[in-house]
CSV table of C-alpha atoms in Angstrom, one decimal:
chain,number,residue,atom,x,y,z
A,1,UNK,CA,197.1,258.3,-223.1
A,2,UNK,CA,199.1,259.5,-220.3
A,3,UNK,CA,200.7,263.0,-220.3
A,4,UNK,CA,204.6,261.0,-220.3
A,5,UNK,CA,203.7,259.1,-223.4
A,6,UNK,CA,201.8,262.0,-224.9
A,7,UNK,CA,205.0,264.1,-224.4
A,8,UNK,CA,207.5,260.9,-225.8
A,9,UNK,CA,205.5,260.9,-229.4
A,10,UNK,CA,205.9,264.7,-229.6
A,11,UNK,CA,209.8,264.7,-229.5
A,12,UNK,CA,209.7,261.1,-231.8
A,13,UNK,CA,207.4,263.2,-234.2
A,14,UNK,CA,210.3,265.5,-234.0
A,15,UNK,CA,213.1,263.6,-234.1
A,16,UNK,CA,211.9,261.9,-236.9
A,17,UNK,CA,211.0,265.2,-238.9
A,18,UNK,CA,214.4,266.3,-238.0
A,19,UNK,CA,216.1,263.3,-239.4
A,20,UNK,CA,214.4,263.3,-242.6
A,21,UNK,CA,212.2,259.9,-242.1
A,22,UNK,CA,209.2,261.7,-243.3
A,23,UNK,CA,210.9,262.8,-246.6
A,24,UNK,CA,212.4,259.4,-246.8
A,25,UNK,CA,208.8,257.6,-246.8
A,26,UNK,CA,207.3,260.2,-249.3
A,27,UNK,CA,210.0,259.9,-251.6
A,28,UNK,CA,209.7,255.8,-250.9
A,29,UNK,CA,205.8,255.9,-251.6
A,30,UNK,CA,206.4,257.9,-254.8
A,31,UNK,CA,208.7,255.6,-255.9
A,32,UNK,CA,206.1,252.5,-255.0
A,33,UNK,CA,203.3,254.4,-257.1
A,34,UNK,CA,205.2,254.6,-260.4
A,35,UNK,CA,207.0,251.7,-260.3
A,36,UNK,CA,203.4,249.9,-259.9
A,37,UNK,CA,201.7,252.2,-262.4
A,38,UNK,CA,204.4,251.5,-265.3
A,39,UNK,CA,203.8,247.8,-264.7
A,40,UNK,CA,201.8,246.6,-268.2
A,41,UNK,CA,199.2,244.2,-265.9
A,42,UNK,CA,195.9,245.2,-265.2
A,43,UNK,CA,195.5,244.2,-261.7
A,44,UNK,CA,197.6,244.5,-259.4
A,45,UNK,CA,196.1,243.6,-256.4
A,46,UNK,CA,197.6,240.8,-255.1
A,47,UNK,CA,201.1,242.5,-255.5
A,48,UNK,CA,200.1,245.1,-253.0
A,49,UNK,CA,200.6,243.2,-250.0
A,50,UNK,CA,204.3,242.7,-251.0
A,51,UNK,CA,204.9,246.3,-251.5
A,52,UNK,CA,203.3,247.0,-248.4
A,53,UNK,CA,205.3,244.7,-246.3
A,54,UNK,CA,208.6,246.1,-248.3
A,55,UNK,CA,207.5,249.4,-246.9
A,56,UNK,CA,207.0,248.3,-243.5
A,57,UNK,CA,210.0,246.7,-243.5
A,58,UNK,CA,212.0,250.4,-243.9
A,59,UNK,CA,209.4,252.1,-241.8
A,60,UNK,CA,209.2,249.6,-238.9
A,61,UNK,CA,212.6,247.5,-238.5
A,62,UNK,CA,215.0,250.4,-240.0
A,63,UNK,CA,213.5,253.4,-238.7
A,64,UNK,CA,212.9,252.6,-235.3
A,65,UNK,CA,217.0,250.6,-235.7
A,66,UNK,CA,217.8,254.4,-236.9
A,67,UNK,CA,216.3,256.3,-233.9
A,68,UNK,CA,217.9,253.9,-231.3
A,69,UNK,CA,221.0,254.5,-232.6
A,70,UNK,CA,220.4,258.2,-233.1
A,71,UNK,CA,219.4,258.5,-229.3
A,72,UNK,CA,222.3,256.0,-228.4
A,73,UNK,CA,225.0,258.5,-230.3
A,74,UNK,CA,223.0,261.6,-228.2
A,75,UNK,CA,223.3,259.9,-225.0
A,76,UNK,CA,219.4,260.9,-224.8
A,77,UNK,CA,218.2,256.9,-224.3
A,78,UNK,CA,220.6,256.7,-221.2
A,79,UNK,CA,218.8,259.4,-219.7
A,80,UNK,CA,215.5,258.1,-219.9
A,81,UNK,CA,216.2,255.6,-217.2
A,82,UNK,CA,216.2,258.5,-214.7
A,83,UNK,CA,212.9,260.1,-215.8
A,84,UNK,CA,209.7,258.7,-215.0
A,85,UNK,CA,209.3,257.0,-218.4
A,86,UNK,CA,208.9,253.9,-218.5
A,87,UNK,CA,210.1,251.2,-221.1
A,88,UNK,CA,206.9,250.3,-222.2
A,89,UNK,CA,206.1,253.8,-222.8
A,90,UNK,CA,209.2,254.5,-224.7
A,91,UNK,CA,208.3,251.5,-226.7
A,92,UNK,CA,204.6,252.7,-227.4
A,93,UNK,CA,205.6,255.8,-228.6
A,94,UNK,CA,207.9,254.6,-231.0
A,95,UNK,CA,205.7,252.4,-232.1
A,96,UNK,CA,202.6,254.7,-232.4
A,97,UNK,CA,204.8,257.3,-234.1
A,98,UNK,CA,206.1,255.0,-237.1
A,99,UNK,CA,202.6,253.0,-237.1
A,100,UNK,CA,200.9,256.1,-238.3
A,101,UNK,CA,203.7,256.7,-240.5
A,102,UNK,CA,203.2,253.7,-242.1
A,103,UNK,CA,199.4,254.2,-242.3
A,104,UNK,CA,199.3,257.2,-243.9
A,105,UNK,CA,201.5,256.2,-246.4
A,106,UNK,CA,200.6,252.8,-247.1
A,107,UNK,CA,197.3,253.8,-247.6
A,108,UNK,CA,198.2,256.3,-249.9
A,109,UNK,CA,200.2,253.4,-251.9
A,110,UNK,CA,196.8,251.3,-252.1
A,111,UNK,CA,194.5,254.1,-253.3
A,112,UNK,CA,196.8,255.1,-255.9
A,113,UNK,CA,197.4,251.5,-256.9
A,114,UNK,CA,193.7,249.6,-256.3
A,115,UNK,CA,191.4,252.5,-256.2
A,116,UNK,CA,188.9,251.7,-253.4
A,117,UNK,CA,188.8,248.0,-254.4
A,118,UNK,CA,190.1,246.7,-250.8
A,119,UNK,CA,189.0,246.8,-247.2
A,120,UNK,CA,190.5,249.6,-245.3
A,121,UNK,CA,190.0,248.1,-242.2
A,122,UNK,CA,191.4,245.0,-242.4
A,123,UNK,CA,194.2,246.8,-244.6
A,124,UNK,CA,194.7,249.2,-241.6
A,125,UNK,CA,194.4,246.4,-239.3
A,126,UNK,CA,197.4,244.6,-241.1
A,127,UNK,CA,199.5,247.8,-241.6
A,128,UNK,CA,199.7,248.5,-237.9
A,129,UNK,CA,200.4,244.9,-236.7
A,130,UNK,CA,203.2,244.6,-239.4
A,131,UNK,CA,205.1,248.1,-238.5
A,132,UNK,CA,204.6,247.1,-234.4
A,133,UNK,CA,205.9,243.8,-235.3
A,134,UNK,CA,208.8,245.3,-237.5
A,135,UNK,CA,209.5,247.9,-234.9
A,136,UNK,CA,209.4,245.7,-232.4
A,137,UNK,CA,211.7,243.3,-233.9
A,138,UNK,CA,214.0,246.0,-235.2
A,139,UNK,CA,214.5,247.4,-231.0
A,140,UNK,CA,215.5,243.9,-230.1
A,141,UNK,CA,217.9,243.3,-232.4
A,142,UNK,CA,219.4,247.3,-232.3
A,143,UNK,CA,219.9,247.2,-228.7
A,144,UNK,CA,223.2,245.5,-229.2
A,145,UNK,CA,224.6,247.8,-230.9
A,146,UNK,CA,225.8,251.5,-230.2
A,147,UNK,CA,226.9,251.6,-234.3
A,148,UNK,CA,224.8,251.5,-237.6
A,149,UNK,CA,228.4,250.0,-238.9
A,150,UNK,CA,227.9,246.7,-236.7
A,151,UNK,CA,224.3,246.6,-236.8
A,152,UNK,CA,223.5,247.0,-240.9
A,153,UNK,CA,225.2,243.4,-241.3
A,154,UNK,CA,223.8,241.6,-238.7
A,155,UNK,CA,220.5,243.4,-239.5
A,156,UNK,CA,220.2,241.8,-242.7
A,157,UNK,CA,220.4,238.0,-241.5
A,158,UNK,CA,217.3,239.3,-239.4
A,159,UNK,CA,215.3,240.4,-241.9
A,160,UNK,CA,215.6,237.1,-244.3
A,161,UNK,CA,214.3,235.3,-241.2
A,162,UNK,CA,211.4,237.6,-240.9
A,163,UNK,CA,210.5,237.6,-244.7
A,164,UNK,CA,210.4,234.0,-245.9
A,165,UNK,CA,206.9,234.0,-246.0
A,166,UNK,CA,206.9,236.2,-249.0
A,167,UNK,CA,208.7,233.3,-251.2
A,168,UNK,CA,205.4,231.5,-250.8
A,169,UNK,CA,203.7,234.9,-251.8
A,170,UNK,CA,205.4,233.8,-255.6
A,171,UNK,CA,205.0,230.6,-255.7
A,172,UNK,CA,208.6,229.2,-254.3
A,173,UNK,CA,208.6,227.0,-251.8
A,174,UNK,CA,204.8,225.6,-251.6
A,175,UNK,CA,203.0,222.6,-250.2
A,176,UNK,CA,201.2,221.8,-247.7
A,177,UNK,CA,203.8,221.2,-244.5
A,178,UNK,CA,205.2,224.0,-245.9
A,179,UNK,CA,202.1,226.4,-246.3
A,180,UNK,CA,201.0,224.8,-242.3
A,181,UNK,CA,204.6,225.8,-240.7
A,182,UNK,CA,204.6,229.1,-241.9
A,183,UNK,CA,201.3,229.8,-239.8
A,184,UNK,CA,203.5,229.9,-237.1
A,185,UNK,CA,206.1,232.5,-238.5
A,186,UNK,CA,205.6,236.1,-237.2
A,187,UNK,CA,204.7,237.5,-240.4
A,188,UNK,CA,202.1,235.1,-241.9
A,189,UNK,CA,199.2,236.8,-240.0
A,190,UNK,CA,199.9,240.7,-241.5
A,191,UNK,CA,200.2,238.8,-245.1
A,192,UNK,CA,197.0,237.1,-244.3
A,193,UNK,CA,195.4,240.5,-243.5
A,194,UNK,CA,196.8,242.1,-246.1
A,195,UNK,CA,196.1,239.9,-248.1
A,196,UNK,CA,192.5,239.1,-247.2
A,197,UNK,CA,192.2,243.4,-247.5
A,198,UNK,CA,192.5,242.5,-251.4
A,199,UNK,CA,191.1,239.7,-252.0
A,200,UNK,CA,188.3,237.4,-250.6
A,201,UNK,CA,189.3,235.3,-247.4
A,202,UNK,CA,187.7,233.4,-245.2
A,203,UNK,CA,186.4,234.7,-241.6
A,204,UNK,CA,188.5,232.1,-240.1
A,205,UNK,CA,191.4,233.3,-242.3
A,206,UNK,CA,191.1,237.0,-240.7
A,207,UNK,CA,190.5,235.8,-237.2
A,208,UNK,CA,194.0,234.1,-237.5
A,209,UNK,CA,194.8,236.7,-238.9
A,210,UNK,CA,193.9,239.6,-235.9
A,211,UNK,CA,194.4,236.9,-233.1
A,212,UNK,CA,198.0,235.8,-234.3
A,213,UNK,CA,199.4,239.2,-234.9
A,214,UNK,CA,198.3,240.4,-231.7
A,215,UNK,CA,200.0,237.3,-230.3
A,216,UNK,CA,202.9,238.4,-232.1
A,217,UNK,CA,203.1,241.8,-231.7
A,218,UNK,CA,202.3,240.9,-227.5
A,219,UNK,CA,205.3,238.5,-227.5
A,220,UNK,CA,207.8,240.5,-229.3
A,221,UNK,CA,206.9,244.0,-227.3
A,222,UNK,CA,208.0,241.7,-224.2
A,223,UNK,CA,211.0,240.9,-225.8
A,224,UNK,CA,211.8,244.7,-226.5
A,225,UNK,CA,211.0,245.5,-223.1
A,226,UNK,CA,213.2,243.1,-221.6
A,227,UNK,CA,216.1,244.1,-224.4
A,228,UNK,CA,215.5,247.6,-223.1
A,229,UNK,CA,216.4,246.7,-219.4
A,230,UNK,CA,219.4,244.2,-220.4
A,231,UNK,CA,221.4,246.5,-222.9
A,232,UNK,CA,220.3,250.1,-221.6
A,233,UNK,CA,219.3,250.0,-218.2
A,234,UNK,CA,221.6,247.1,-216.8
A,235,UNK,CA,224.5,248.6,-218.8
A,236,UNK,CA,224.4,252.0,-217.7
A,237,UNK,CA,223.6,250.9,-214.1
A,238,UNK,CA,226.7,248.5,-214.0
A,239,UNK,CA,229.9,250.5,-212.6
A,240,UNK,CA,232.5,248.6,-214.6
A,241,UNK,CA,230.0,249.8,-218.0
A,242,UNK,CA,230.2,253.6,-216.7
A,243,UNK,CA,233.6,253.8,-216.7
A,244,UNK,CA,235.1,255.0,-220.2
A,245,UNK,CA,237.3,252.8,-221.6
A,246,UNK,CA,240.5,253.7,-223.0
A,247,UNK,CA,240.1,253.9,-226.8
A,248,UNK,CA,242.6,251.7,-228.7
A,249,UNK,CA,245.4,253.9,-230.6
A,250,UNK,CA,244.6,255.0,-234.1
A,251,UNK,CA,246.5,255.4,-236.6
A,252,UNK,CA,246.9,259.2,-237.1
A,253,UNK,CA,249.2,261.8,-239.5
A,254,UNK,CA,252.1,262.5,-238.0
A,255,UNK,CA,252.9,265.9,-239.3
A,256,UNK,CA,256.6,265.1,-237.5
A,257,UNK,CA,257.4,262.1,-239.2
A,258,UNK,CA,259.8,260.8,-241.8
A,259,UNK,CA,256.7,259.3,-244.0
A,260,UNK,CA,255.5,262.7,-244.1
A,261,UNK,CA,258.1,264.5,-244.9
A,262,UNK,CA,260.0,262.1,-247.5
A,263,UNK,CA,256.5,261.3,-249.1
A,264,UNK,CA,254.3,264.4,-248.1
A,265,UNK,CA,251.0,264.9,-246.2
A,266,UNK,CA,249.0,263.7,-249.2
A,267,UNK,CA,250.6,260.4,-249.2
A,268,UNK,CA,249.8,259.4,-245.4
A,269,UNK,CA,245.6,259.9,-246.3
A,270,UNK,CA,245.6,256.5,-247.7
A,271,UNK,CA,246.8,254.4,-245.1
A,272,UNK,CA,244.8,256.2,-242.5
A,273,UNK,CA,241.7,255.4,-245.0
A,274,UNK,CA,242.9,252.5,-245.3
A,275,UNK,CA,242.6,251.4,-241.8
A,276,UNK,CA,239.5,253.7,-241.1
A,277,UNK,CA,238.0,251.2,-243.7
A,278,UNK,CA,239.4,248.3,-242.4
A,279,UNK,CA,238.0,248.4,-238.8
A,280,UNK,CA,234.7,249.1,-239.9
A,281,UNK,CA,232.5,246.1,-240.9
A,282,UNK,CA,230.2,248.2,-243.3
A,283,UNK,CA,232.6,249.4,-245.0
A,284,UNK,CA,234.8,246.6,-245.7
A,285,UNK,CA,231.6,244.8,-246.8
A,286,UNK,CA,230.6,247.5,-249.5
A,287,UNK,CA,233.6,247.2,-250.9
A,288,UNK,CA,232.9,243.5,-251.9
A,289,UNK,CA,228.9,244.3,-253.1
A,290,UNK,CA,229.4,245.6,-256.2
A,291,UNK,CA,230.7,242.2,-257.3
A,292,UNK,CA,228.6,239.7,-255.1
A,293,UNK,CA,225.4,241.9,-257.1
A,294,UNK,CA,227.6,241.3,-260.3
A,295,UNK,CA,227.4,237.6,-259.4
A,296,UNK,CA,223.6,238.1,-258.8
A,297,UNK,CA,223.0,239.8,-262.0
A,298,UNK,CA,224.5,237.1,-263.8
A,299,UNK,CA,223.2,233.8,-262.2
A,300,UNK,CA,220.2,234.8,-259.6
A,301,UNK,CA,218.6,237.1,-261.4
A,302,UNK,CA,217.6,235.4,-264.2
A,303,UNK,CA,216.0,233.0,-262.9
A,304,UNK,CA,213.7,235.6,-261.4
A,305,UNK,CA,213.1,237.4,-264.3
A,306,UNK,CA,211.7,233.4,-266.3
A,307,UNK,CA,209.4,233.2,-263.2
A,308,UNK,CA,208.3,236.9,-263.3
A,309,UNK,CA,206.5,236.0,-266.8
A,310,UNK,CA,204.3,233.8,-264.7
A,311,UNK,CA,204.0,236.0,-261.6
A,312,UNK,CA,202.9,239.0,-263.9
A,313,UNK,CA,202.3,237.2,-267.5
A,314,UNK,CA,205.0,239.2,-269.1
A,315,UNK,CA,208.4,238.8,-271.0
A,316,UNK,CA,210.8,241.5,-269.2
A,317,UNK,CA,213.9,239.2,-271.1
A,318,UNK,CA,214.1,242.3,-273.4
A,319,UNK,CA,214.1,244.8,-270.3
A,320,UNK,CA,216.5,242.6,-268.4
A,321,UNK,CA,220.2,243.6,-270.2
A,322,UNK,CA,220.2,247.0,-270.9
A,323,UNK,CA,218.0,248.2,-267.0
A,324,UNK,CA,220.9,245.9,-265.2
A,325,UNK,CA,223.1,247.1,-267.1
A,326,UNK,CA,222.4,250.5,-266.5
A,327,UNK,CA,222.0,249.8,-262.7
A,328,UNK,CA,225.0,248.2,-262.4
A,329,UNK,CA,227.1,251.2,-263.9
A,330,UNK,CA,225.0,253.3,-261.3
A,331,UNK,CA,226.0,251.2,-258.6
A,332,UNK,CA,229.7,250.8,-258.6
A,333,UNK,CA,230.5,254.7,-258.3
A,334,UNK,CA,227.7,254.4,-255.8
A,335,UNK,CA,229.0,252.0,-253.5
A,336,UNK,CA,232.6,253.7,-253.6
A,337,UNK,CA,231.1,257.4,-253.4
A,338,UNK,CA,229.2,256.0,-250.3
A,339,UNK,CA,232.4,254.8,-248.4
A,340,UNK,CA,234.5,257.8,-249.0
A,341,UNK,CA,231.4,260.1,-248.4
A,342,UNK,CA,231.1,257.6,-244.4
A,343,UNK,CA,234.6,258.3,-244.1
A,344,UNK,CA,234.0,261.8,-244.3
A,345,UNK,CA,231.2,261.9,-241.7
A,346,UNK,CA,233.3,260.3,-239.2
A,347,UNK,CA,236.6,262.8,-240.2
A,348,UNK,CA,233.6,265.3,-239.3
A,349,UNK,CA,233.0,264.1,-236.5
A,350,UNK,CA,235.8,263.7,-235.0
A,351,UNK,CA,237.2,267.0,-235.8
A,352,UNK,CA,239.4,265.5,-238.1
A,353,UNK,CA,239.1,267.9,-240.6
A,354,UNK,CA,239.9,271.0,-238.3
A,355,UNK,CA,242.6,269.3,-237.2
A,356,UNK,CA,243.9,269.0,-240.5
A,357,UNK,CA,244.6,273.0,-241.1
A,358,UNK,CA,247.4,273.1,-239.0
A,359,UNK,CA,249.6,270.1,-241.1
A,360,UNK,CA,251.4,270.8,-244.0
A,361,UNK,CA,248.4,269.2,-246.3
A,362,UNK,CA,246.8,272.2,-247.6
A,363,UNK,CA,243.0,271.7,-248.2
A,364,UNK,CA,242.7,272.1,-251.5
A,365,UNK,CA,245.2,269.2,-251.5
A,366,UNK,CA,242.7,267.2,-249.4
A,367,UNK,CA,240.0,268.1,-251.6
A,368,UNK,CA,241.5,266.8,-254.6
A,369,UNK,CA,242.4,263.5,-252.9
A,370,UNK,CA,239.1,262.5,-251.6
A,371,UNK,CA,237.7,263.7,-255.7
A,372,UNK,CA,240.6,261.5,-257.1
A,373,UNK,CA,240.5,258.2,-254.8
A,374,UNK,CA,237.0,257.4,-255.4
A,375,UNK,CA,237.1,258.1,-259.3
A,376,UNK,CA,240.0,255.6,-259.4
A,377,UNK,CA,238.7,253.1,-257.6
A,378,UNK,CA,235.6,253.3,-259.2
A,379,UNK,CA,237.3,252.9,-262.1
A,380,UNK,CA,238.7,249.6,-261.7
A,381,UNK,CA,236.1,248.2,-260.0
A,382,UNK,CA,233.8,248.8,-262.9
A,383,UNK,CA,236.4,247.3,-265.2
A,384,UNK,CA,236.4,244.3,-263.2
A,385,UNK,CA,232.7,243.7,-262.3
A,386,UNK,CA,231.4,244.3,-266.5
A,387,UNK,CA,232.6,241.1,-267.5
A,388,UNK,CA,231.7,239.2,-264.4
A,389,UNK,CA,228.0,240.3,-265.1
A,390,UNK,CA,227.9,239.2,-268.7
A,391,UNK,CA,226.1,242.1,-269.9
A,392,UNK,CA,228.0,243.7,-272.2
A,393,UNK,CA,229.7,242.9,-275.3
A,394,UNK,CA,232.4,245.5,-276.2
A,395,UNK,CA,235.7,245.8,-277.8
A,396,UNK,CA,238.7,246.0,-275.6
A,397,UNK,CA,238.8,249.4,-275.8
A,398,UNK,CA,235.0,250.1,-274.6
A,399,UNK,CA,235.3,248.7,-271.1
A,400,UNK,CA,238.2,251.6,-269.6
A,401,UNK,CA,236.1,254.2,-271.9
A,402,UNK,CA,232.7,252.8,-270.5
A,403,UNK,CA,234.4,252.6,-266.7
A,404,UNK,CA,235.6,256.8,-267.4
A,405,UNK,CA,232.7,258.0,-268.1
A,406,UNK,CA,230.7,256.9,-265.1
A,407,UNK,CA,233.5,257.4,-262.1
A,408,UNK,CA,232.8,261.0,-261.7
A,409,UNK,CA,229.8,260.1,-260.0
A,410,UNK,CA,231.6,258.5,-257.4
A,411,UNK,CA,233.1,261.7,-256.0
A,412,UNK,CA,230.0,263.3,-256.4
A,413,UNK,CA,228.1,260.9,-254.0
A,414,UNK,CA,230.4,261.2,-251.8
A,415,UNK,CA,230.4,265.2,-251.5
A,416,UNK,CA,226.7,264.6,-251.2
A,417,UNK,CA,226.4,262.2,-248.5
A,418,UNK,CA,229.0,264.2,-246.4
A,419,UNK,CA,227.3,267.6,-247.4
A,420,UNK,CA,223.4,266.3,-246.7
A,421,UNK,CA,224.0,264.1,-244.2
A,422,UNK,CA,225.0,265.1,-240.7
A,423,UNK,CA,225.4,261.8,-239.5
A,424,UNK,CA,225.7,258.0,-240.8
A,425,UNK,CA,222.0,256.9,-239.8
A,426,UNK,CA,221.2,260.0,-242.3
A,427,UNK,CA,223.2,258.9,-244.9
């Protein structure tokens, strides 16, 4: 290891710490633990591999997506191109950094799960293929994009391409052309590893298995390394790119205006949020979640929860209307405390809220309206995603009583994300 990577993986090691990845995977491996400990089946062996993959999934493609865009936002990825680092160093380190992340913790996730009743090595040996591969994959597609607002969307198109071997994994979608095409996906070899780490396999099964994910992981770190040059390097080399570009007009609060002074300060927030939301993808899309996951709940879902009984040889029928019930109610103040608290860290950012003390909106007036809008809207949006689920059966009076009770937590995620979050890869 040469004395530019070895210095790269110290400030990722700290970048990472400082961003609250680590926390993030502990609190994700906990989570893993009990959620496979409560599970009434004895062994649970052959789910492992799935969780494992989930995992490497957030701490391959979506941690290494978030540093990107963390260094983008810096500016500290531009200036790599004039120190002696190369790409394929950059590259390495990242990947080394979250490939022992992922170790450590995955690890962790199969002792506490399977005991010692699986093969480290070829655990290991599928762990670290499937977060390079992940990372990997996760740099390509990021270094498009300078914002986690146009990359989350896009992102997830990416990800359902790089998991359809896992429907195979329960049982959907098998056969034999099927089960021979999908040895040429990127992820069949780290499911074969993973898989042969728990259960008996074949040595041909983990040749393929160590030969194709090398292939994999060799093809796609190319790929990386020639994203790296075409959206950093070329773009900060090319004149026309260095120029700033004059940002389009905003709409702002005119503290001069007629609106503002026929209809008050208070009044002119909600356009402005309005098209704050508006020109961001994310958010527009998170307003339309809550009910697409209604339409889930209702239709999708269930017909998970009939083939779970033969994945896992349980009825979870009973468990299914009251837990979505409950997560649904969870999720609607969510969504909504989430988009107010994103519109906060950009008002943050760009000094909106300093700006703010010299208009005639007094901050406690502020204060009340971003505590008041996302209760509201929460509000109605619960009202009009219960019935679409089909989960509960209340008079007419119980759904605005039902909707009350849980909008307060919409204003309280969103004074959390904007008060433990300093940016929007954080939140």
């Amino acid at each position: 290891m040469n004395a530019r990577i070895q210095a790269t993986l110290w400030c990722d090691v700290r970048l990472q710490a400082r961003n609250g990845f680590y926390y993030a995977s502990a609190v994700m491996a906990v989570i893993t633990i009990i959620v496979l400990r409560l599970l009434p089946v004895q062994d649970l062996s052959w789910l492992l591999p799935v969780m494992i993959v989930n995992n490497l999934i957030v701490n391959g493609f979506f941690f290494m997506s978030g540093l990107v865009l963390l260094e983008k936002a810096e500016g500290t990825i531009e200036a790599q191109i004039v120190t002696p680092l190369r790409g394929s160093e950059y590259l390495a380190a990242k990947v080394g950094t979250l490939a022992l992340l992922s170790l450590v913790e995955n690890l962790a996730i199969g002792v506490a799960v399977a005991g010692f009743a699986f093969r480290p090595d070829l655990l290991a040996a599928g762990i670290v293929l499937g977060t390079a591969l992940y990372a990997l994959a996760g740099f390509v597609v990021v270094a498009r994009y300078d914002a986690l607002n146009t990359f989350l969307l896009p992102a997830v198109g990416y990800m359902l391409l790089l998991g359809l071997p896992l429907l195979t994994w329960f049982g959907i979608g098998q056969g034999t052309f099927v089960e021979t095409a999908l040895l040429l996906h990127p992820l069949q070899p780290v499911l074969a590893l993973l898989g042969a780490a728990v259960e008996p396999a074949t040595p041909a099964t983990i040749a393929y298995g160590l030969a194709a994910g090398a292939t994999w992981v060799a093809l796609f770190a190319w790929w990386a390394a020639s994203s790296f040059h075409r959206f950093v390097v070329d773009k900060v080399n090319t004149a026309d790119l260095q120029r700033q570009a004059v940002a389009p007009p905003r709409l702002r609060l005119d503290v001069n205006g007629p609106l503002v002074r026929r209809l008050g300060a208070l009044r002119s927030l909600g356009p402005i949020d309005a098209h704050s939301i508006g020109r961001d993808a994310m958010l527009r899309w998170m307003i339309f979640i809550p009910f697409v996951m209604a339409l889930a709940v209702r239709w999708v879902l269930p017909l998970l929860v009939d083939a779970a009984q033969g994945w896992l040889g349980i009825d979870l029928a009973a468990y299914y209307p009251p837990l979505m019930g409950y997560m649904v109610l969870l999720i609607v103040p969510y969504f909504w405390g989430a988009i107010i608290g994103f519109l906060l860290l950009d008002q943050r950012d760009e000094q909106t809220l300093t700006a703010l003390q010299v208009t005639p909106l007094p901050l406690r007036g502020y204060l009340a309206y971003r505590l008041t809008v996302p209760a509201l809207a929460a509000t109605l949006t619960t009202l009009l995603v219960m019935p679409i689920t089909g989960l509960f059966d209340l008079p007419w009076w119980g759904y605005p009583l039902l909707a009350l009770s849980v909008a307060p937590m919409a204003p309280l995620a969103a004074l959390a994300l904007a008060a433990l979050a300093q940016n929007k890869v954080q939140g």
